[in-house]
Tab-separated table of C-alpha atoms in Angstrom:
chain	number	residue	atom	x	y	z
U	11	UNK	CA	13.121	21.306	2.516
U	12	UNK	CA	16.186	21.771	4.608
U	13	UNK	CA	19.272	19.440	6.043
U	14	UNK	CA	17.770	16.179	7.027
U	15	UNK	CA	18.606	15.388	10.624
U	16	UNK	CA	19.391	12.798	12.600
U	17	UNK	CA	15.857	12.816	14.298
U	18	UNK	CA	14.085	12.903	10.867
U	19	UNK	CA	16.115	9.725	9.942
U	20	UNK	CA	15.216	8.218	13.188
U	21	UNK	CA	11.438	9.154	13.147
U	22	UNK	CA	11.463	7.902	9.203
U	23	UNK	CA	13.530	4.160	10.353
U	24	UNK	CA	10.982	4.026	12.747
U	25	UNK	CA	8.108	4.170	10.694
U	26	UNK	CA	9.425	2.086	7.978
U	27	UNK	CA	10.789	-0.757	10.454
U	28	UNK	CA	7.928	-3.072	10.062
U	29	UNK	CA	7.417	-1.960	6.174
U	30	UNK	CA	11.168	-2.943	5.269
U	31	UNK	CA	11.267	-5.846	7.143
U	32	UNK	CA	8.478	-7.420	5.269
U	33	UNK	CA	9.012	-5.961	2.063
U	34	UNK	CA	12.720	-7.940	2.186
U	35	UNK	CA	11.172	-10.899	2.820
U	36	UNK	CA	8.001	-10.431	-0.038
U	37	UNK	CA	11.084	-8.908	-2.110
U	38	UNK	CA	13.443	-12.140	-1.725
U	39	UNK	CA	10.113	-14.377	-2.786
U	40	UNK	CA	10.031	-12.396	-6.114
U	41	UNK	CA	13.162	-12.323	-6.846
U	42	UNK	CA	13.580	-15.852	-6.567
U	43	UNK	CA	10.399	-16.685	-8.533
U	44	UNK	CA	11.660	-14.273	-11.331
U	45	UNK	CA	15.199	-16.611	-11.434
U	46	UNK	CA	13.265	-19.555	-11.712
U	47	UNK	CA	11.268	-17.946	-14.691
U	48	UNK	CA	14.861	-16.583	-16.391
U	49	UNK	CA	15.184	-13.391	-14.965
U	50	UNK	CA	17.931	-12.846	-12.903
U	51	UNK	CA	19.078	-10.294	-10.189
U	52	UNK	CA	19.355	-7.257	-12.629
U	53	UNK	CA	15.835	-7.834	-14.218
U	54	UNK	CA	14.331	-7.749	-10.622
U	55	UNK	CA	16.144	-4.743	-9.700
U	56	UNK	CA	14.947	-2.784	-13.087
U	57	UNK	CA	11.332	-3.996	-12.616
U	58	UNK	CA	12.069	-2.514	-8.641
U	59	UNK	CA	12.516	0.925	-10.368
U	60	UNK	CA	10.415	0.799	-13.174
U	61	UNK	CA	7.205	-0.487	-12.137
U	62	UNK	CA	7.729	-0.595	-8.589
U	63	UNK	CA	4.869	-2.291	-7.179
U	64	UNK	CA	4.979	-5.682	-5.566
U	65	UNK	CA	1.179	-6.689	-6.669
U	66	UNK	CA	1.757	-5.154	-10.161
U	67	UNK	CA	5.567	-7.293	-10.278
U	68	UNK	CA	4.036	-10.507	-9.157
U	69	UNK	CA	1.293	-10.797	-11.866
U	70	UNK	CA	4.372	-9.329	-14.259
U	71	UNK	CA	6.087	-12.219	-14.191
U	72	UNK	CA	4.521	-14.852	-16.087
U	73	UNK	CA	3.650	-12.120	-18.705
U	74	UNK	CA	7.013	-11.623	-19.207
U	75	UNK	CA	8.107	-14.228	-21.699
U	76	UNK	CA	5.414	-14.353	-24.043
U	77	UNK	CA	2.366	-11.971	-22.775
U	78	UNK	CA	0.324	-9.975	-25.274
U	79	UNK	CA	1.264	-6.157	-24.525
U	80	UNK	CA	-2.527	-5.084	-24.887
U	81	UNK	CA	-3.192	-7.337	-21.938
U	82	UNK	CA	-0.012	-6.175	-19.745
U	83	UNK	CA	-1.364	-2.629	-19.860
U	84	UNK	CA	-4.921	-3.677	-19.088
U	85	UNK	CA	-3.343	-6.191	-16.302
U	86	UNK	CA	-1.273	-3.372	-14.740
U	87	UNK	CA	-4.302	-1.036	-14.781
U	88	UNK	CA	-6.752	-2.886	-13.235
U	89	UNK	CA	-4.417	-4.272	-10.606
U	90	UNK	CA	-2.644	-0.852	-9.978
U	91	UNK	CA	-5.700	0.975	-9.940
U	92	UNK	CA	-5.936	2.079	-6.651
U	93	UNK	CA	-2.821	4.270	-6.716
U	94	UNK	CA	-5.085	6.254	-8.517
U	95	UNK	CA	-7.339	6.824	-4.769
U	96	UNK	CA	-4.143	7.302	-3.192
U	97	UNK	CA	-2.249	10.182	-4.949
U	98	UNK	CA	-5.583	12.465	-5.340
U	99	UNK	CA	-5.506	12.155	-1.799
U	100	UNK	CA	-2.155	12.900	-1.757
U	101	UNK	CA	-2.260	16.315	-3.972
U	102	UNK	CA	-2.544	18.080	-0.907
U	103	UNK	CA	-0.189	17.289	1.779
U	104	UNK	CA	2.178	17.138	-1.019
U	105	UNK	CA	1.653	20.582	-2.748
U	106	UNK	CA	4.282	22.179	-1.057
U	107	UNK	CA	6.908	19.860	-1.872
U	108	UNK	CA	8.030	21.346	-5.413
U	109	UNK	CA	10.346	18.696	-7.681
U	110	UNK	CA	10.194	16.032	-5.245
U	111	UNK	CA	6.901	15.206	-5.233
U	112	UNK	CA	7.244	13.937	-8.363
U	113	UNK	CA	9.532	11.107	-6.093
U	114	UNK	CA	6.989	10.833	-3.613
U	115	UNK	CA	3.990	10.319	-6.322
U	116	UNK	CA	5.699	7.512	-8.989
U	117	UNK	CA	6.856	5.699	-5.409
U	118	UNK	CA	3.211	6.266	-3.089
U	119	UNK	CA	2.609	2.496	-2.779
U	120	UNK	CA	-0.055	1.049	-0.499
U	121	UNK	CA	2.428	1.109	2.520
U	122	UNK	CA	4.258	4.027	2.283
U	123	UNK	CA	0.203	5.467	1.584
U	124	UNK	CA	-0.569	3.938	5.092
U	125	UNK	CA	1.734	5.354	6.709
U	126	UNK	CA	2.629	9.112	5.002
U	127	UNK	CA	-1.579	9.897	4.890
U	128	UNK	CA	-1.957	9.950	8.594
U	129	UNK	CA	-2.990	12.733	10.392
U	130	UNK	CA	-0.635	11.782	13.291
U	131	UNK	CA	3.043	12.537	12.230
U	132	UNK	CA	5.327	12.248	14.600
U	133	UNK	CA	6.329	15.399	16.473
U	134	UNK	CA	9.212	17.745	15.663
U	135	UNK	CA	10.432	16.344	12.736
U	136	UNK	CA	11.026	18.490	9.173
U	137	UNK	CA	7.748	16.942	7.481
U	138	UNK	CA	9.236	17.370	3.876
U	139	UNK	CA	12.758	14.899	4.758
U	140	UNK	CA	10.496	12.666	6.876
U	141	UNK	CA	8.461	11.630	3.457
U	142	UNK	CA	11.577	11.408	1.508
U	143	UNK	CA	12.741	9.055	3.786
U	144	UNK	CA	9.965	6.907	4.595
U	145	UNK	CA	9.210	6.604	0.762
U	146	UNK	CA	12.745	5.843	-0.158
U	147	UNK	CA	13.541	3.242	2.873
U	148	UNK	CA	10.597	1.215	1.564
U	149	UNK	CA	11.325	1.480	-1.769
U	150	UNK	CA	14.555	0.245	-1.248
U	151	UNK	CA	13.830	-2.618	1.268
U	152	UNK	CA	11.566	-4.080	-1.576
U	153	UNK	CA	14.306	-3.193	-4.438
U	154	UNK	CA	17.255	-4.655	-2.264
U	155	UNK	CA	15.338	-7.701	-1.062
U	156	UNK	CA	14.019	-8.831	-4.773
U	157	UNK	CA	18.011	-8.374	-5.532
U	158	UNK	CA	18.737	-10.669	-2.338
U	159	UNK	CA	16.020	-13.268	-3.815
U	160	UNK	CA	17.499	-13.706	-7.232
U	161	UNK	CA	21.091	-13.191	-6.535
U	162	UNK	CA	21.197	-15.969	-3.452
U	163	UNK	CA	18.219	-17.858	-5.131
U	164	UNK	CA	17.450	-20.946	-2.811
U	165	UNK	CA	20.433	-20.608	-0.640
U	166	UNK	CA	17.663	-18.240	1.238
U	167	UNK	CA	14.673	-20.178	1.308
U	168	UNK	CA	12.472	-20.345	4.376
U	169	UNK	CA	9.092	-20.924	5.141
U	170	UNK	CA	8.029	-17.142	4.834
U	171	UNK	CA	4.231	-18.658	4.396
U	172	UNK	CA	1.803	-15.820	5.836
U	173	UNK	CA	4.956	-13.073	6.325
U	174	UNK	CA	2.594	-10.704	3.935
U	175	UNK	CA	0.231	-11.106	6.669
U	176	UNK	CA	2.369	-8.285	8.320
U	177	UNK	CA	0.905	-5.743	5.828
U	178	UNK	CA	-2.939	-6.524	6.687
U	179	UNK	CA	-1.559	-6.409	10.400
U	180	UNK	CA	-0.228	-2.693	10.101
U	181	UNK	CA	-2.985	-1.486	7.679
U	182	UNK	CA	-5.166	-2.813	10.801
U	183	UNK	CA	-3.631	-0.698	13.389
U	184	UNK	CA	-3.689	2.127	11.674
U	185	UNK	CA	-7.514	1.569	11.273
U	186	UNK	CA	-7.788	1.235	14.717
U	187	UNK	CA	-5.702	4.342	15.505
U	188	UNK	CA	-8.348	6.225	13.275
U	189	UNK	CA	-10.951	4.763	14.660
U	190	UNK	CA	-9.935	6.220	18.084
U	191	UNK	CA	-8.791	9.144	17.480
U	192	UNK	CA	-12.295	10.611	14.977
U	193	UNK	CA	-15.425	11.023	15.762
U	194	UNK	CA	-16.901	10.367	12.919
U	195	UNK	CA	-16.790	7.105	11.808
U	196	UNK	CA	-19.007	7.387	8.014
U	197	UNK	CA	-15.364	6.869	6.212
U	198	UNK	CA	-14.257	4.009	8.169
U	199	UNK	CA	-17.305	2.264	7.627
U	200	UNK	CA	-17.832	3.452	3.879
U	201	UNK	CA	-14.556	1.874	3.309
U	202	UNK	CA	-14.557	-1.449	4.884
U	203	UNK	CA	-19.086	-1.935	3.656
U	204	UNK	CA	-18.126	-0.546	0.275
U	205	UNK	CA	-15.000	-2.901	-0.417
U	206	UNK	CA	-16.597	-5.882	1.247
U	207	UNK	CA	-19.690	-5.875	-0.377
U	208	UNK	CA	-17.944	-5.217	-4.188
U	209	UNK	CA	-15.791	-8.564	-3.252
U	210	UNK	CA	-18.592	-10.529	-2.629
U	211	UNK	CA	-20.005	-9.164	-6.118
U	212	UNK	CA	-17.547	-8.968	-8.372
U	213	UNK	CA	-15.073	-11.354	-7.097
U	214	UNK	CA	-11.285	-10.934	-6.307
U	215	UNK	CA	-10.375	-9.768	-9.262
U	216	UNK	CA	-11.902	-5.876	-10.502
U	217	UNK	CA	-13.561	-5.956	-7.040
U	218	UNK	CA	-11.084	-2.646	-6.271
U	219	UNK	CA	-12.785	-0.180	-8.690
U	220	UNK	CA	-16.519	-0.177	-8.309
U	221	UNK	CA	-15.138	0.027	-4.378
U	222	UNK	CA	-13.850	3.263	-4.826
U	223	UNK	CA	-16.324	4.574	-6.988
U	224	UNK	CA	-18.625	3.872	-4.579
U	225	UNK	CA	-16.520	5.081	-1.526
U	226	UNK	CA	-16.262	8.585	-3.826
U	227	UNK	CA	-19.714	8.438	-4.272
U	228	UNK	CA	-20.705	8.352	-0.627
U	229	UNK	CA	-18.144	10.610	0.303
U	230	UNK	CA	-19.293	13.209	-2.059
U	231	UNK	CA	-22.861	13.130	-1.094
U	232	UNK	CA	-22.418	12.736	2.456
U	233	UNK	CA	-19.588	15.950	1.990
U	234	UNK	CA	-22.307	18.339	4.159
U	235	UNK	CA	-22.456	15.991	6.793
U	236	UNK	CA	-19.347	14.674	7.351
U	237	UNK	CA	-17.457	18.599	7.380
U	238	UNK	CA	-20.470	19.660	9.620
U	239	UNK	CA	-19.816	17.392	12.304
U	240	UNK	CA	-16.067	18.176	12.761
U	241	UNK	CA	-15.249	15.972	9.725
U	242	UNK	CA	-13.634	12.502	10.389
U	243	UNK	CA	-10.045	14.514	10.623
U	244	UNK	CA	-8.483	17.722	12.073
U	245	UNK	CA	-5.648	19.115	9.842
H	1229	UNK	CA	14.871	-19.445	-25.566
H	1230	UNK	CA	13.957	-16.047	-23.359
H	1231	UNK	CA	12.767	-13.348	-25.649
H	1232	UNK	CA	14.311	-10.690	-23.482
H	1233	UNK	CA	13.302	-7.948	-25.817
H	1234	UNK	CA	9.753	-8.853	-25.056
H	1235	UNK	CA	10.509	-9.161	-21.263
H	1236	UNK	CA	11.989	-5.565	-21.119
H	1237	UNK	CA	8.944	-3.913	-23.462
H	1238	UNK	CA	6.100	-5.702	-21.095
H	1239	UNK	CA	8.268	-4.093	-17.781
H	1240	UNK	CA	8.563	-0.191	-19.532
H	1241	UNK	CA	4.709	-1.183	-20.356
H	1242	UNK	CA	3.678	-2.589	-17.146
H	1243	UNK	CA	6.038	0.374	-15.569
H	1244	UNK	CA	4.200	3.283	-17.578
H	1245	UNK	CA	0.665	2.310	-16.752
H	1246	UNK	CA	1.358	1.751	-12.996
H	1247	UNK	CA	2.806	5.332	-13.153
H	1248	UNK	CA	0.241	6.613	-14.624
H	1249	UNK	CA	-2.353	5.455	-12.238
H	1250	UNK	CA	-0.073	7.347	-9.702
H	1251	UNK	CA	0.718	10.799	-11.578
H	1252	UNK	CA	-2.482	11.202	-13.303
H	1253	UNK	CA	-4.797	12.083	-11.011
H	1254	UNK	CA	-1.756	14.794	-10.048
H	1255	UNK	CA	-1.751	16.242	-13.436
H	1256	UNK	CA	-5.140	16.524	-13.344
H	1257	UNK	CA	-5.737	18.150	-9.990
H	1258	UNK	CA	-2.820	19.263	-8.330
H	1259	UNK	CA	-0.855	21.813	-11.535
H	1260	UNK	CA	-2.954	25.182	-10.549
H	1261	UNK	CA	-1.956	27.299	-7.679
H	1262	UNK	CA	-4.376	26.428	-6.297
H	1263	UNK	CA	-5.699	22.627	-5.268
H	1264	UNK	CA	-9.396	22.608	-6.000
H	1265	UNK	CA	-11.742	22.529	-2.451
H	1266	UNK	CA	-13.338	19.179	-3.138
H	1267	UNK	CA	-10.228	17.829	-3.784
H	1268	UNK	CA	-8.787	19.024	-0.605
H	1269	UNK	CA	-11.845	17.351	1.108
H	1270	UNK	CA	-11.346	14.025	-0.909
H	1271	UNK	CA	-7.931	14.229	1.032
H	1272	UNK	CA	-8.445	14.521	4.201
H	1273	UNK	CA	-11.132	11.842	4.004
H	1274	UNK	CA	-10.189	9.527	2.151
H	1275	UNK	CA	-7.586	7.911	3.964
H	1276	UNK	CA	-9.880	7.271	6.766
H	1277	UNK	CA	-12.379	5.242	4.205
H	1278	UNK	CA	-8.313	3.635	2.353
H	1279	UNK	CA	-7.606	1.526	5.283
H	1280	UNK	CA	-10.363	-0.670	4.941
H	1281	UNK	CA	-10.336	-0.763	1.505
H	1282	UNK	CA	-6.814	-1.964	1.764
H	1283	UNK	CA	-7.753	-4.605	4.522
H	1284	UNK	CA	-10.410	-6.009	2.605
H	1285	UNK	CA	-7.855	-6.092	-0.348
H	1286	UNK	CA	-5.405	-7.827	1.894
H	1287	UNK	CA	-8.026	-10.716	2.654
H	1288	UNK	CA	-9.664	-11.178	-0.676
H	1289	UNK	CA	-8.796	-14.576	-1.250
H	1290	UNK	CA	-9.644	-16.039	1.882
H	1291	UNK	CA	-12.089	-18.252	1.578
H	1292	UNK	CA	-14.913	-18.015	4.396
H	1293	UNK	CA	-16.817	-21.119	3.462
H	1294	UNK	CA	-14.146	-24.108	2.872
H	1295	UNK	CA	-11.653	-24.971	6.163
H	1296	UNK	CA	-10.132	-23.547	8.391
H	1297	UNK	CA	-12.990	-21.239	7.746
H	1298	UNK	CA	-10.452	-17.643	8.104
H	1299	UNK	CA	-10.027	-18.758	11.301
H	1300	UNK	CA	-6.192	-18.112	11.431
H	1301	UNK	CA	-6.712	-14.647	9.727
H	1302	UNK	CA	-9.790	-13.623	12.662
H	1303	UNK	CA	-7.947	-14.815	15.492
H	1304	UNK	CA	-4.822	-12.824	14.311
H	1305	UNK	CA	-6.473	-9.815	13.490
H	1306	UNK	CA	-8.613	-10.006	16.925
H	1307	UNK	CA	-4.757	-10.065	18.463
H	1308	UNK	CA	-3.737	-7.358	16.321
H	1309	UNK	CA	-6.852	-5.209	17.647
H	1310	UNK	CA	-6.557	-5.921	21.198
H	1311	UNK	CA	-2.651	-5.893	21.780
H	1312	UNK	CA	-3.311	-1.852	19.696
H	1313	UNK	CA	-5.546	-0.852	21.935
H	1314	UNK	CA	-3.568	-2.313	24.892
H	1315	UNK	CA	-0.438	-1.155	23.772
H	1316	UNK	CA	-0.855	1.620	21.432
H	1317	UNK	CA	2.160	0.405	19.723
H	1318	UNK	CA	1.573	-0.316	16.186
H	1319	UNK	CA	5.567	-2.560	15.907
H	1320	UNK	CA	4.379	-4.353	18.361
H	1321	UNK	CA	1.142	-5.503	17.120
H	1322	UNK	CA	2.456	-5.778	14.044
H	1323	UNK	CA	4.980	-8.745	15.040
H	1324	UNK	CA	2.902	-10.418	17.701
H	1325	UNK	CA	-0.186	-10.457	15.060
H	1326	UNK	CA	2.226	-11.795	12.060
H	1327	UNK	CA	4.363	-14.604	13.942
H	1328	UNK	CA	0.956	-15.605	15.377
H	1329	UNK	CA	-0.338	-15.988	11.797
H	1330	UNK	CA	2.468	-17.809	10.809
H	1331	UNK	CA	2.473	-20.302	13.114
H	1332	UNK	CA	-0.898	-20.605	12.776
H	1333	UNK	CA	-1.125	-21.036	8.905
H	1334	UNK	CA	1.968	-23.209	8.887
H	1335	UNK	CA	1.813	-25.691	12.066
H	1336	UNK	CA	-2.121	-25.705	13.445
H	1337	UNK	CA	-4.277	-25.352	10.473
């Protein structure tokens, strides 16, 4: 991939500004709930590199002391089940980046998705050190802050009520951005009708997964229709 | 008394399945030399049909029918929207929508 440079690291801090910021702040609320469940500092930071993901974490914790493994592994599926939509969307931007995207894969969560799947990178940076970076800032914001949470404990707390809001605000913009910048719009609508209408179905909980099979679904039939008219994207 | 035995194997559980939902579909698709078509199509696409998905995700336990009605979340995304397509600056909307949310979550409703 080449020397990083200083405008790579720039373009990547950028990016990841908003990301790290909030994932400090979600990171110092786990970390402090996993203290006040018995696990300190170190068992926050493992779970950081092990499972690394903040949904998957959360519901983690109160499995932790005494949950039946069978139901950990469902738990963790169902919940993390998405990722799956994410990497094969993923396999090809990232099929040129040889060992590392083995990195980029295990730490694609829904953020670092956002913001490494859009079709606007910023300009004249080396592509390959900008997605190392961006994955690894936000990975570590969330590591580091779950650290901060259960080494400090309360000495930090604040009322961070509606900070994950920030996520849903970001994920918003970049719908927007798409929105402008396509002409087609069948995706953007598939995705929003498809999810909406599973939550009022099947509730909050498996709501995810008939969503996307029904947003790979559409997109599969409506494949003529969408490429014929430009597609919805231009790479 | 914290069975931390039990603690570690449910993390290296909880940690191999999340992986897995993130490597699979990699190991499946992406080892040739080549990444099959419709897979390359799925790619492009799909992240135009992920941010709503991930939206709706984001809201799922609001509750529409009992009070405040989701009116902090709709006024804050409306902000979001508008300040984007006024300032095309997503760090900006970003912070304006969430400090409006909090103080809207925490002090009005």
């Amino acid at each position: 991939m080449g020397k990083i440079t200083k405008t790579d690291v720039k373009a990547a801090f950028k990016t990841s500004l908003p990301i790290m910021v909030t994932f400090v702040v979600l990171g110092i609320g786990y970390g402090l709930l996993m203290q006040k469940n018995g696990f300190g500092p170190v068992w926050s930071f493992a779970s950081g590199l092990i499972i690394f993901s903040g949904t998957v974490q959360f519901v983690s914790i109160s499995m932790l002391g005494s949950g039946s493994i069978i139901m950990a592994a469902v738990t963790a599926l169902m919940v993390a089940a998405r990722h799956i939509f994410f990497s094969i969307s993923m396999i090809g931007r990232y099929r040129t980046e040889g060992k590392r995207k083995w990195y980029l894969f295990y730490a694609l969560c829904d953020e670092t998705y956002a913001m490494l799947s859009r079709d606007d990178q910023p300009a004249g940076v080396n592509i390959s050190a900008y997605r190392l970076l961006v994955t690894l800032f936000d990975q570590s914001a969330w590591v580091i802050g779950s650290v901060l949470g259960g080494w400090l404990g309360t000495a930090l707390t604040f009322n961070s009520t509606g900070i994950d809001f920030a996520m849903t605000a970001l994920f918003t913009t970049v719908f927007v951005e798409q929105w402008i910048s396509s002409k087609n719009h069948i995706p953007a609508i598939t995705g929003v009708a498809a999810t909406l209408l599973c939550r009022l179905i099947f509730g909050p909980e498996i709501f995810l997964i008939p969503a996307m099979v029904i947003i790979i679904a559409t997109l599969t039939l409506m494949r003529g229709k969408i490429e014929q008219e430009g597609g919805a994207v231009n790479d | 008394m914290i069975d931390y035995k039990h603690a570690m194997i449910i993390i290296l559980v909880m940690g191999l399945m999340t992986l897995a939902t993130r490597i699979l579909p990699v190991l499946i698709f992406g080892r040739g030399e080549k990444v099959p078509d419709y897979i390359l199509y799925l790619g492009r696409v799909v992240p135009y049909t992920a941010m709503g998905l991930l939206i709706v995700y984001c809201l799922k336990d609001v509750q529409v029918l009992e009070s405040p009605h989701a009116l902090p979340e709709i006024i804050s995304l409306a902000v979001v929207v508008l300040t984007y397509l006024w300032k095309r600056n997503s760090i900006l909307s970003v912070v304006i929508g969430t400090v409006l949310y909090m103080v809207l979550v925490q002090m009005v409703f």
